[in-house]
């Protein structure tokens, strides 16, 4: 029986992203999809900045940028007063990311672009018409049974990634429950040919949330059509195309608006997460692990981060650079993020849109108006909404109201802490070429020494899977032997942004999250810290007592 290192079940966006992660590290993988082609359903259409960063690492960003629609302004509109309550701006993320914008692209187009790279792969394969029937774990591998056009087939895999969607067969077989709720209300998603740019009476941005207690609407501009998301109340009949068209005309206040239906689908609205994300050698990812209401466009984006978090850990274990306990950190890190995205982002969005009480609506409008004007709050909102603010902080500190108010008034970016995603700033390499910091984590860890190069810091012995570089405001002279490893930080902007103490070392993981911040006096402990991080599930103490060293 053929045995492969990694089997990915499901060729949806998350399964494809997982495949591309193994492609990135050149570890053989196979994807098994039950259908004869990729999805053509009108589902996700909004890709957030953090996912774009991941797509760059996975080598598919060029096609996505070519086909998608970029914009950096989301509107929250009150239907009663027809006023824009808040503009959420993404461009304040320009110092953080190469992609300070949202990109709209239908999920079907995205999947096709991702699959294109997998079809060219020499180490990976996307197998269509292979329905997983059962899975069994034996000592050091899993045995998978598939139904294929030529009969039943078996396959062995060291690890299995369940990316088989909301109705996951694997999750059912493992007896894993989903906790949370399914709302009685459903969702209509309809794609139309319509000219809203000129005929809606206002210039609509490419993502607008129109608030209304009964008939809220989300407008999403796609590269070749407009998409509307409308709630269907619990006892209401499924609307016909003409009823939907009338609704749209009412919302944009244009009773004669020419409008043509392309496609329409009805979906249940859930917010549920799996009670367990790992069972031995099997992991749940994407919708198999979390179902998030489409309000907020977070389901697919959260799933892309799942793949980015888990893949490098599996690669390190398969290469014997890490112990299998490292894999337990996947659930510990990702489950709280999925719960947060489902409850505190998507659900809160839904509640805010359909508020009924006039007092609450007035309060909401005041708060949003205030957020619209406060630079600090705008930055915080964009940081969180873009998912660039996703953090695996071991003990997250929730800012108190007072500190939030202070940040709102005086725009202060928080320093980068252990668990945070490291910002992707611009640096100059030794040849003077402009590079992004994330370029240096494409293949593994980065140990970034924030030290004055003139003090000739010792970078120590080499470590498997780690590149070492200095972040400096002074170029390294040729007689220091550090020239090749020094990255020039123009005006010290990146150093200021991360709030680094001179002499500290940032150990950044391949998924761009900070694994450790090590003080200058603990620099010699870097190999110990690296190896202990990789061999234990949780390691939070500093190896020496009092120091700045903090570890994820
Ligand atoms: C209306 C709507 C709008 C949305 N908008 C957004 C948005 O704007 N942004 C966003 O981030 N998210 C959005 N989402 C959510 C997003 O569509 C999902 O989160 C995303 O599709 C999840 O991807 P997945 O790969 O985990 O699962 P799926 O896309 O469900 O893929 C699972 C795949 O597994 C295959 N499969 C299942 N069982 C088996 C088996 N036994 N053997 C082999 N293959 C199998 C299926 O055929 C399928 O191809 C939206 C969802 C809806 C419904």
Coordinates of C-alpha atoms and ligand atoms in Angstrom, one line a residue:
X1 CA 0.0 0.0 0.0
X2 CA 1.3 3.5 -0.9
X3 CA 2.3 5.5 2.1
X4 CA 2.6 9.3 2.0
X5 CA 3.7 11.8 4.6
X6 CA 0.6 14.0 4.4
X7 CA -2.9 13.3 3.2
X8 CA -5.2 16.3 2.9
X9 CA -8.9 15.4 2.7
X10 CA -11.0 18.1 0.9
X11 CA -10.0 20.3 -2.0
X12 CA -11.8 23.4 -0.8
X13 CA -9.8 26.6 -0.2
X14 CA -8.4 25.3 3.1
X15 CA -7.3 22.0 1.7
X16 CA -5.6 23.7 -1.2
X17 CA -3.9 26.2 1.1
X18 CA -2.6 23.3 3.2
X19 CA -1.2 21.7 0.1
X20 CA 0.5 24.9 -0.9
X21 CA 2.1 25.1 2.5
X22 CA 3.7 21.7 2.0
X23 CA 4.7 22.8 -1.5
X24 CA 6.4 25.8 0.1
X25 CA 8.5 23.4 2.3
X26 CA 8.9 20.8 -0.5
X27 CA 7.3 18.0 1.6
X28 CA 5.3 15.5 -0.5
X29 CA 1.5 15.7 0.0
X30 CA -1.7 14.6 -1.7
X31 CA -5.2 16.2 -1.7
X32 CA -8.3 14.0 -2.1
X33 CA -11.5 15.7 -3.2
X34 CA -14.7 13.8 -3.6
X35 CA -16.2 16.0 -6.4
X36 CA -15.1 15.9 -10.0
X37 CA -14.1 19.6 -10.0
X38 CA -13.5 22.4 -7.6
X39 CA -16.4 24.4 -6.1
X40 CA -18.5 26.7 -8.2
X41 CA -20.8 27.9 -5.4
X42 CA -21.1 31.6 -4.6
X43 CA -19.5 31.5 -1.2
X44 CA -16.5 33.5 0.1
X45 CA -15.6 36.6 -1.8
X46 CA -13.6 38.7 0.6
X47 CA -9.9 38.1 1.3
X48 CA -8.2 39.9 4.2
X49 CA -4.7 41.3 4.3
X50 CA -3.3 38.5 6.5
X51 CA -4.5 35.9 4.0
X52 CA -2.9 37.8 1.2
X53 CA 0.5 37.6 3.1
X54 CA 0.0 33.9 3.4
X55 CA -0.8 33.5 -0.3
X56 CA 2.5 35.3 -1.0
X57 CA 4.3 32.8 1.0
X58 CA 2.4 30.0 -0.8
X59 CA 3.4 31.4 -4.2
X60 CA 0.0 32.2 -5.5
X61 CA -0.4 35.9 -4.8
X62 CA 0.4 37.2 -8.3
X63 CA -2.7 35.5 -9.9
X64 CA -4.9 36.6 -6.9
X65 CA -3.8 40.3 -7.3
X66 CA -4.2 40.1 -11.1
X67 CA -7.8 38.7 -10.8
X68 CA -9.1 40.4 -7.7
X69 CA -10.5 43.8 -6.8
X70 CA -8.5 45.8 -4.2
X71 CA -9.9 48.5 -1.9
X72 CA -9.0 49.9 1.4
X73 CA -12.3 51.3 2.8
X74 CA -15.2 49.5 4.3
X75 CA -18.5 51.4 5.0
X76 CA -21.0 51.0 7.8
X77 CA -24.2 52.7 6.7
X78 CA -27.4 53.4 8.6
X79 CA -30.3 52.6 6.3
X80 CA -32.7 54.8 8.2
X81 CA -30.6 58.0 7.9
X82 CA -28.7 56.9 4.8
X83 CA -25.5 58.1 6.5
X84 CA -22.1 56.5 6.5
X85 CA -21.5 55.9 10.2
X86 CA -18.0 54.7 9.9
X87 CA -15.3 54.2 7.3
X88 CA -12.9 51.4 8.3
X89 CA -9.7 52.2 6.5
X90 CA -7.1 49.5 5.7
X91 CA -4.3 51.8 4.5
X92 CA -3.1 52.5 8.1
X93 CA -1.7 49.0 7.8
X94 CA 0.8 50.1 5.1
X95 CA 3.6 50.2 7.6
X96 CA 2.7 46.7 8.7
X97 CA 2.1 44.8 5.6
X98 CA 2.7 44.7 1.9
X99 CA -1.0 44.3 1.4
X100 CA -2.8 47.2 3.2
X101 CA -6.1 46.4 1.4
X102 CA -8.9 43.9 1.2
X103 CA -9.3 42.0 -2.0
X104 CA -12.6 40.7 -3.4
X105 CA -12.5 37.6 -5.5
X106 CA -15.1 34.8 -5.8
X107 CA -14.1 31.7 -3.9
X108 CA -14.4 29.6 -7.1
X109 CA -11.8 31.9 -8.9
X110 CA -9.5 31.7 -5.8
X111 CA -9.6 27.9 -5.7
X112 CA -8.8 27.7 -9.4
X113 CA -5.7 29.9 -9.0
X114 CA -4.5 27.9 -6.0
X115 CA -5.1 24.6 -7.8
X116 CA -3.2 25.8 -10.9
X117 CA 0.0 25.8 -8.8
X118 CA -0.7 22.3 -7.4
X119 CA -1.4 20.9 -10.8
X120 CA 2.2 22.0 -11.8
X121 CA 3.7 20.4 -8.7
X122 CA 6.4 17.7 -8.8
X123 CA 5.8 16.7 -5.2
X124 CA 2.1 17.2 -4.6
X125 CA -1.1 16.0 -6.3
X126 CA -4.8 17.0 -6.3
X127 CA -6.9 13.8 -6.8
X128 CA -10.5 14.4 -7.8
X129 CA -13.3 11.9 -7.4
X130 CA -11.8 10.3 -4.4
X131 CA -14.3 10.2 -1.6
X132 CA -12.9 9.4 1.8
X133 CA -15.0 6.6 3.4
X134 CA -13.2 5.8 6.5
X135 CA -10.0 6.5 8.5
X136 CA -8.2 4.3 11.0
X137 CA -5.2 5.2 13.1
X138 CA -2.6 2.5 13.6
X139 CA 0.8 2.8 15.4
X140 CA 2.7 5.3 13.3
X141 CA 0.3 6.1 10.5
X142 CA -3.3 6.3 9.4
X143 CA -5.1 4.0 6.9
X144 CA -7.6 5.7 4.6
X145 CA -10.3 4.1 2.5
X146 CA -11.5 5.9 -0.6
X147 CA -14.3 5.4 -3.1
X148 CA -13.0 6.1 -6.6
X149 CA -14.4 5.8 -10.1
X150 CA -12.5 2.4 -10.4
X151 CA -13.6 1.0 -7.0
X152 CA -12.4 1.1 -3.4
X153 CA -8.8 2.1 -2.8
X154 CA -6.6 2.3 0.3
X155 CA -3.8 4.6 1.2
X156 CA -1.5 5.1 4.2
X157 CA -0.4 8.5 5.5
X158 CA 1.7 9.6 8.4
X159 CA -0.5 12.6 9.1
X160 CA -4.1 13.5 7.9
X161 CA -5.5 17.0 7.6
X162 CA -9.3 17.0 7.7
X163 CA -10.2 19.9 5.4
X164 CA -13.5 18.3 4.4
X165 CA -15.8 21.2 5.3
X166 CA -18.7 21.8 7.7
X167 CA -20.1 18.3 7.4
X168 CA -16.7 16.7 7.9
X169 CA -16.9 12.9 7.7
X170 CA -13.7 12.7 9.6
X171 CA -15.0 14.8 12.5
X172 CA -18.1 12.6 12.7
X173 CA -16.0 9.4 12.6
X174 CA -13.8 10.7 15.4
X175 CA -17.0 11.6 17.4
X176 CA -15.9 15.2 17.8
X177 CA -18.8 17.6 18.7
X178 CA -19.3 21.2 17.5
X179 CA -20.3 23.6 20.2
X180 CA -22.1 26.9 19.5
X181 CA -25.3 27.8 17.8
X182 CA -27.0 27.6 14.4
X183 CA -29.3 30.5 14.0
X184 CA -32.9 30.1 12.9
X185 CA -32.3 33.0 10.4
X186 CA -30.8 32.0 7.0
X187 CA -28.8 33.9 4.5
X188 CA -29.4 34.6 0.9
X189 CA -26.4 35.2 -1.3
X190 CA -27.2 36.6 -4.7
X191 CA -24.9 37.7 -7.6
X192 CA -26.2 40.3 -10.0
X193 CA -25.2 42.2 -13.0
X194 CA -26.0 45.8 -12.1
X195 CA -24.4 49.2 -12.3
X196 CA -24.3 50.4 -8.7
X197 CA -21.2 52.5 -9.2
X198 CA -23.1 55.2 -11.1
X199 CA -26.8 54.4 -10.4
X200 CA -27.0 54.0 -6.7
X201 CA -27.0 57.7 -6.1
X202 CA -23.7 57.5 -4.2
X203 CA -20.4 56.0 -4.9
X204 CA -20.5 52.7 -3.0
X205 CA -17.2 51.3 -1.7
X206 CA -16.5 47.6 -2.5
X207 CA -17.8 46.3 0.9
X208 CA -20.7 48.0 2.6
X209 CA -22.7 46.9 5.6
X210 CA -26.1 48.5 5.5
X211 CA -27.6 48.5 9.0
X212 CA -31.3 47.9 9.5
X213 CA -33.3 46.0 12.2
X214 CA -35.2 43.9 9.7
X215 CA -33.7 44.2 6.3
X216 CA -30.0 44.7 6.6
X217 CA -27.9 44.1 3.5
X218 CA -24.2 43.5 2.7
X219 CA -23.0 44.8 -0.7
X220 CA -19.8 43.2 -2.0
X221 CA -18.4 44.3 -5.3
X222 CA -16.8 41.4 -7.1
X223 CA -14.5 41.9 -10.1
X224 CA -17.3 41.1 -12.6
X225 CA -20.6 41.5 -10.7
X226 CA -22.2 42.7 -7.4
X227 CA -23.0 40.3 -4.6
X228 CA -25.6 40.9 -2.0
X229 CA -26.1 39.1 1.3
X230 CA -29.6 39.3 2.8
X231 CA -31.1 37.6 5.8
X232 CA -34.1 35.4 5.5
X233 CA -36.1 35.6 8.7
X234 CA -37.0 32.2 10.4
X235 CA -40.5 31.8 9.1
X236 CA -40.2 33.5 5.8
X237 CA -40.5 31.7 2.5
X238 CA -37.5 31.5 0.2
X239 CA -37.6 34.6 -1.9
X240 CA -37.9 34.5 -5.6
X241 CA -35.4 36.4 -7.9
X242 CA -38.0 39.2 -8.5
X243 CA -38.5 39.7 -4.7
X244 CA -34.8 39.9 -4.2
X245 CA -34.5 42.4 -7.1
X246 CA -37.2 44.6 -5.5
X247 CA -35.4 44.5 -2.2
X248 CA -32.2 45.7 -3.8
X249 CA -34.0 48.5 -5.6
X250 CA -35.6 49.5 -2.3
X251 CA -32.3 49.6 -0.5
X252 CA -30.5 51.7 -3.1
X253 CA -33.7 53.8 -3.5
X254 CA -33.9 53.4 -7.2
X255 CA -37.2 51.7 -8.3
X256 CA -36.2 51.3 -11.9
X257 CA -32.6 50.1 -11.5
X258 CA -31.8 47.7 -14.3
X259 CA -30.6 44.5 -12.6
X260 CA -30.0 40.9 -13.8
X261 CA -29.7 37.8 -11.6
X262 CA -26.6 35.6 -12.2
X263 CA -26.8 33.1 -9.3
X264 CA -28.4 32.7 -5.9
X265 CA -28.0 30.4 -2.9
X266 CA -29.4 30.0 0.6
X267 CA -27.1 29.1 3.5
X268 CA -27.6 28.4 7.2
X269 CA -25.9 30.7 9.7
X270 CA -23.8 29.1 12.3
X271 CA -21.2 30.0 14.8
X272 CA -19.8 26.7 16.0
X273 CA -16.3 25.4 16.8
X274 CA -15.1 21.8 17.3
X275 CA -14.5 20.7 20.9
X276 CA -11.2 19.0 19.8
X277 CA -9.0 19.8 16.9
X278 CA -6.5 17.0 17.0
X279 CA -6.9 13.3 17.5
X280 CA -3.5 11.6 17.4
X281 CA -2.3 12.0 13.8
X282 CA -5.5 13.7 12.5
X283 CA -6.1 17.4 12.6
X284 CA -9.3 19.4 11.8
X285 CA -8.9 22.6 9.8
X286 CA -11.2 25.2 8.2
X287 CA -14.9 24.7 8.3
X288 CA -14.3 21.1 9.6
X289 CA -13.1 22.9 12.8
X290 CA -15.2 26.1 12.8
X291 CA -18.3 27.4 11.2
X292 CA -18.4 31.2 11.2
X293 CA -21.4 33.3 10.0
X294 CA -20.5 34.9 6.6
X295 CA -21.0 38.4 8.1
X296 CA -17.5 39.7 8.3
X297 CA -16.0 37.3 5.7
X298 CA -14.0 35.3 8.2
X299 CA -14.6 31.6 7.6
X300 CA -12.2 31.1 4.8
X301 CA -9.7 33.6 6.1
X302 CA -9.6 31.9 9.5
X303 CA -9.1 28.5 7.7
X304 CA -6.1 29.8 5.7
X305 CA -4.4 30.8 9.0
X306 CA -5.1 27.3 10.4
X307 CA -3.2 25.8 7.5
X308 CA -0.4 28.3 7.9
X309 CA -0.1 27.6 11.6
X310 CA -0.1 23.8 11.4
X311 CA 1.9 23.0 8.2
X312 CA 5.3 24.2 9.4
X313 CA 4.9 22.3 12.6
X314 CA 4.2 19.1 10.8
X315 CA 7.2 19.8 8.5
X316 CA 9.5 20.3 11.5
X317 CA 8.2 17.0 13.0
X318 CA 8.6 15.1 9.7
X319 CA 12.1 16.4 9.4
X320 CA 12.8 15.3 13.0
X321 CA 13.7 18.9 13.9
X322 CA 10.8 18.9 16.5
X323 CA 9.0 16.4 18.7
X324 CA 5.4 15.5 18.1
X325 CA 4.3 17.4 21.2
X326 CA 4.8 20.6 19.2
X327 CA 1.7 19.6 17.2
X328 CA -0.5 20.1 20.3
X329 CA 0.1 23.8 20.1
X330 CA -2.0 23.9 16.9
X331 CA -5.3 23.5 18.8
X332 CA -4.1 25.6 21.8
X333 CA -3.3 28.5 19.4
X334 CA -6.0 28.2 16.8
X335 CA -9.1 27.2 18.7
X336 CA -9.4 30.5 20.8
X337 CA -8.8 32.5 17.6
X338 CA -11.6 30.7 15.8
X339 CA -13.9 31.3 18.8
X340 CA -13.0 35.0 18.9
X341 CA -13.5 35.4 15.1
X342 CA -16.9 33.6 15.3
X343 CA -18.2 35.4 18.4
X344 CA -16.5 38.7 18.9
X345 CA -16.1 39.6 15.2
X346 CA -18.7 37.9 13.0
X347 CA -21.5 37.6 15.5
X348 CA -20.9 41.1 16.9
X349 CA -21.1 42.4 13.4
X350 CA -24.4 40.7 12.9
X351 CA -25.8 42.1 16.2
X352 CA -24.7 45.6 15.4
X353 CA -26.3 45.5 12.0
X354 CA -29.7 44.5 13.1
X355 CA -30.1 46.3 16.4
X356 CA -33.7 47.0 17.2
X357 CA -33.8 49.3 20.3
X358 CA -33.7 53.0 19.2
X359 CA -31.5 53.8 22.3
X360 CA -29.0 51.1 21.4
X361 CA -29.0 52.3 17.8
X362 CA -28.3 55.9 18.9
X363 CA -25.4 54.7 21.1
X364 CA -24.0 52.5 18.3
X365 CA -24.1 55.4 15.9
X366 CA -22.3 57.7 18.3
X367 CA -19.6 55.1 19.0
X368 CA -19.1 54.4 15.3
X369 CA -18.9 58.1 14.5
X370 CA -16.3 58.5 17.2
X371 CA -14.3 55.5 15.8
X372 CA -14.5 57.1 12.4
X373 CA -12.6 60.1 13.6
X374 CA -10.2 58.6 16.2
X375 CA -6.9 57.6 14.4
X376 CA -5.9 55.3 17.2
X377 CA -9.2 53.4 17.2
X378 CA -9.1 53.2 13.4
X379 CA -5.7 51.6 13.6
X380 CA -6.8 49.1 16.2
X381 CA -10.0 48.2 14.3
X382 CA -8.0 47.7 11.0
X383 CA -5.3 45.7 12.8
X384 CA -8.0 43.3 14.2
X385 CA -10.3 43.2 11.1
X386 CA -7.4 42.5 8.7
X387 CA -6.3 39.6 10.9
X388 CA -2.9 41.1 11.0
X389 CA -3.5 41.5 14.7
X390 CA -4.0 37.8 15.3
X391 CA -1.9 36.9 18.3
X392 CA -1.1 33.7 20.2
X393 CA 0.0 35.5 23.3
X394 CA 0.2 33.0 26.1
X395 CA -1.6 35.3 28.5
X396 CA -3.3 38.0 26.5
X397 CA -3.8 41.2 28.3
X398 CA -7.1 42.9 27.5
X399 CA -6.6 46.7 27.5
X400 CA -8.7 48.5 30.1
X401 CA -11.1 51.2 29.1
X402 CA -8.8 53.9 30.3
X403 CA -5.9 52.6 28.1
X404 CA -8.2 52.2 25.2
X405 CA -9.4 55.8 25.5
X406 CA -5.7 57.0 25.8
X407 CA -4.8 55.1 22.6
X408 CA -7.8 56.5 20.8
X409 CA -6.6 60.1 21.6
X410 CA -2.9 59.6 21.1
X411 CA -2.0 57.2 18.3
X412 CA 0.4 54.8 19.8
X413 CA 1.1 51.4 18.2
X414 CA 1.6 48.7 20.8
X415 CA 5.0 47.0 20.9
X416 CA 5.3 43.6 19.4
X417 CA 5.1 40.9 22.0
X418 CA 5.6 37.2 22.1
X419 CA 2.8 35.4 20.1
X420 CA 2.1 38.5 17.9
X421 CA 2.5 38.4 14.2
X422 CA 5.7 40.2 13.3
X423 CA 5.1 43.3 11.1
X424 CA 6.3 42.9 7.5
X425 CA 8.5 46.0 7.3
X426 CA 10.7 47.1 4.4
X427 CA 14.5 46.6 4.8
X428 CA 17.6 46.9 2.5
X429 CA 19.7 43.8 2.2
X430 CA 23.6 43.9 2.0
X431 CA 23.4 44.5 -1.8
X432 CA 21.1 47.5 -1.3
X433 CA 18.0 45.7 -2.7
X434 CA 14.7 46.4 -1.1
X435 CA 13.3 43.4 0.7
X436 CA 10.4 42.7 3.0
X437 CA 11.1 41.1 6.4
X438 CA 8.7 38.3 5.7
X439 CA 10.9 37.2 2.8
X440 CA 13.3 35.9 5.4
X441 CA 10.8 33.5 7.0
X442 CA 9.6 31.9 3.8
X443 CA 11.7 28.8 4.4
X444 CA 12.0 28.7 8.2
X445 CA 12.6 30.6 11.5
X446 CA 14.3 33.9 11.6
X447 CA 16.4 35.0 14.5
X448 CA 16.4 38.7 14.2
X449 CA 19.1 40.4 16.3
X450 CA 18.1 44.0 17.0
X451 CA 21.7 45.1 17.9
X452 CA 24.0 47.9 16.9
X453 CA 26.2 46.3 14.3
X454 CA 29.2 48.3 15.5
X455 CA 29.3 46.3 18.7
X456 CA 30.1 43.2 16.5
X457 CA 27.4 40.9 18.0
X458 CA 28.2 37.2 18.1
X459 CA 25.4 35.4 16.1
X460 CA 26.6 32.0 17.5
X461 CA 26.4 28.5 16.0
X462 CA 24.1 27.8 13.1
X463 CA 20.7 26.1 13.9
X464 CA 18.7 23.8 11.6
X465 CA 15.8 25.6 10.2
X466 CA 16.9 29.1 11.4
X467 CA 18.3 32.0 9.5
X468 CA 20.1 34.7 11.5
X469 CA 20.0 38.4 10.5
X470 CA 20.7 41.7 12.2
X471 CA 18.3 44.6 12.0
X472 CA 20.4 47.7 12.1
X473 CA 20.5 51.4 11.5
X474 CA 24.2 51.2 10.6
X475 CA 25.4 49.1 7.6
X476 CA 28.0 46.5 8.6
X477 CA 31.5 47.4 7.4
X478 CA 33.2 44.8 5.3
X479 CA 35.8 43.9 7.9
X480 CA 33.2 42.9 10.4
X481 CA 32.2 39.6 8.6
X482 CA 28.6 40.7 9.3
X483 CA 27.9 42.4 6.0
X484 CA 25.8 39.7 4.5
X485 CA 23.7 39.3 7.6
X486 CA 22.8 42.9 8.2
X487 CA 19.5 44.3 7.2
X488 CA 19.3 48.0 7.0
X489 CA 16.3 49.5 8.7
X490 CA 15.7 52.9 7.0
X491 CA 15.4 55.6 9.7
X492 CA 15.0 52.8 12.3
X493 CA 11.2 52.7 11.4
X494 CA 10.8 49.0 11.9
X495 CA 12.8 49.0 15.2
X496 CA 10.6 51.8 16.5
X497 CA 7.4 50.0 15.3
X498 CA 8.2 46.8 17.1
X499 CA 9.3 48.7 20.2
X500 CA 12.5 46.7 20.5
X501 CA 14.9 47.1 23.3
X502 CA 18.4 47.4 21.9
X503 CA 20.2 44.1 22.0
X504 CA 17.1 41.9 22.0
X505 CA 16.7 38.9 19.7
X506 CA 13.3 38.2 18.1
X507 CA 12.8 34.5 17.2
X508 CA 10.2 34.6 14.4
X509 CA 8.4 31.4 13.3
X510 CA 7.7 30.4 9.7
X511 CA 4.1 31.6 10.2
X512 CA 5.5 35.0 11.1
X513 CA 4.5 34.9 14.8
X514 CA 7.1 35.7 17.5
X515 CA 8.1 32.6 19.3
X516 CA 10.5 34.3 21.7
X517 CA 12.0 37.6 22.6
X518 CA 15.4 37.1 24.1
X519 CA 17.5 39.6 26.0
X520 CA 21.1 40.3 25.1
X521 CA 22.4 38.6 28.2
X522 CA 20.4 35.4 27.3
X523 CA 21.7 35.4 23.7
X524 CA 23.9 32.4 24.3
X525 CA 20.7 30.5 25.2
X526 CA 19.1 30.8 21.8
X527 CA 19.8 27.2 20.8
X528 CA 18.3 25.9 24.1
X529 CA 15.3 28.1 23.7
X530 CA 14.8 27.0 20.1
X531 CA 15.1 23.3 20.9
X532 CA 12.8 23.4 23.9
X533 CA 10.2 25.4 22.0
X534 CA 10.2 22.6 19.4
X535 CA 10.1 19.7 21.8
X536 CA 7.5 20.7 24.3
X537 CA 3.9 21.7 24.0
X538 CA 4.2 24.7 26.3
X539 CA 7.4 26.4 27.4
X540 CA 6.9 29.8 28.9
X541 CA 9.7 30.3 31.5
X542 CA 12.8 32.1 30.7
X543 CA 15.9 29.9 31.1
X544 CA 17.5 32.5 33.4
X545 CA 15.6 34.2 36.2
X546 CA 15.1 37.9 35.7
X547 CA 15.5 39.0 32.2
X548 CA 13.5 40.3 29.3
X549 CA 13.4 36.9 27.8
X550 CA 9.8 35.8 27.1
X551 CA 8.8 32.7 25.2
X552 CA 5.6 31.4 23.6
Ligands
LIG1 C1 -22.6 32.7 1.6 C2 -21.2 32.6 2.1 C3 -20.3 33.7 2.0 C4 -19.1 33.6 2.6 N1 -18.2 34.6 2.5 C5 -17.0 34.5 3.0 C6 -16.0 35.5 2.9 O1 -16.3 36.5 2.2 N2 -14.8 35.4 3.5 C7 -14.5 34.3 4.2 O2 -13.4 34.2 4.7 N3 -15.4 33.2 4.3 C8 -16.6 33.3 3.7 N4 -17.5 32.3 3.8 C9 -17.0 31.0 4.4 C10 -16.2 30.2 3.4 O3 -16.9 29.9 2.3 C11 -15.8 28.8 4.1 O4 -15.3 29.1 5.4 C12 -14.8 28.1 3.3 O5 -15.4 27.5 2.1 C13 -14.2 26.9 4.1 O6 -13.3 26.2 3.3 P1 -13.0 24.7 3.6 O7 -11.9 24.3 2.6 O8 -12.7 24.5 5.1 O9 -14.3 23.9 3.4 P2 -15.2 23.7 2.0 O10 -15.1 24.9 1.2 O11 -16.5 23.3 2.5 O12 -14.4 22.5 1.3 C14 -14.5 21.2 1.7 C15 -14.2 20.3 0.6 O13 -14.1 18.9 1.1 C16 -14.7 18.1 0.1 N5 -15.1 16.9 0.9 C17 -16.1 16.7 1.8 N6 -16.1 15.5 2.3 C18 -15.2 14.8 1.6 C19 -14.8 13.4 1.6 N7 -15.4 12.5 2.4 N8 -13.8 13.0 0.8 C20 -13.2 13.9 0.0 N9 -13.6 15.2 -0.1 C21 -14.5 15.6 0.7 C22 -15.9 18.9 -0.4 O14 -16.3 18.4 -1.6 C23 -15.2 20.3 -0.5 O15 -14.7 20.5 -1.7 C24 -18.7 32.4 3.2 C25 -19.6 31.3 3.3 C26 -20.9 31.4 2.8 C27 -21.8 30.3 2.9

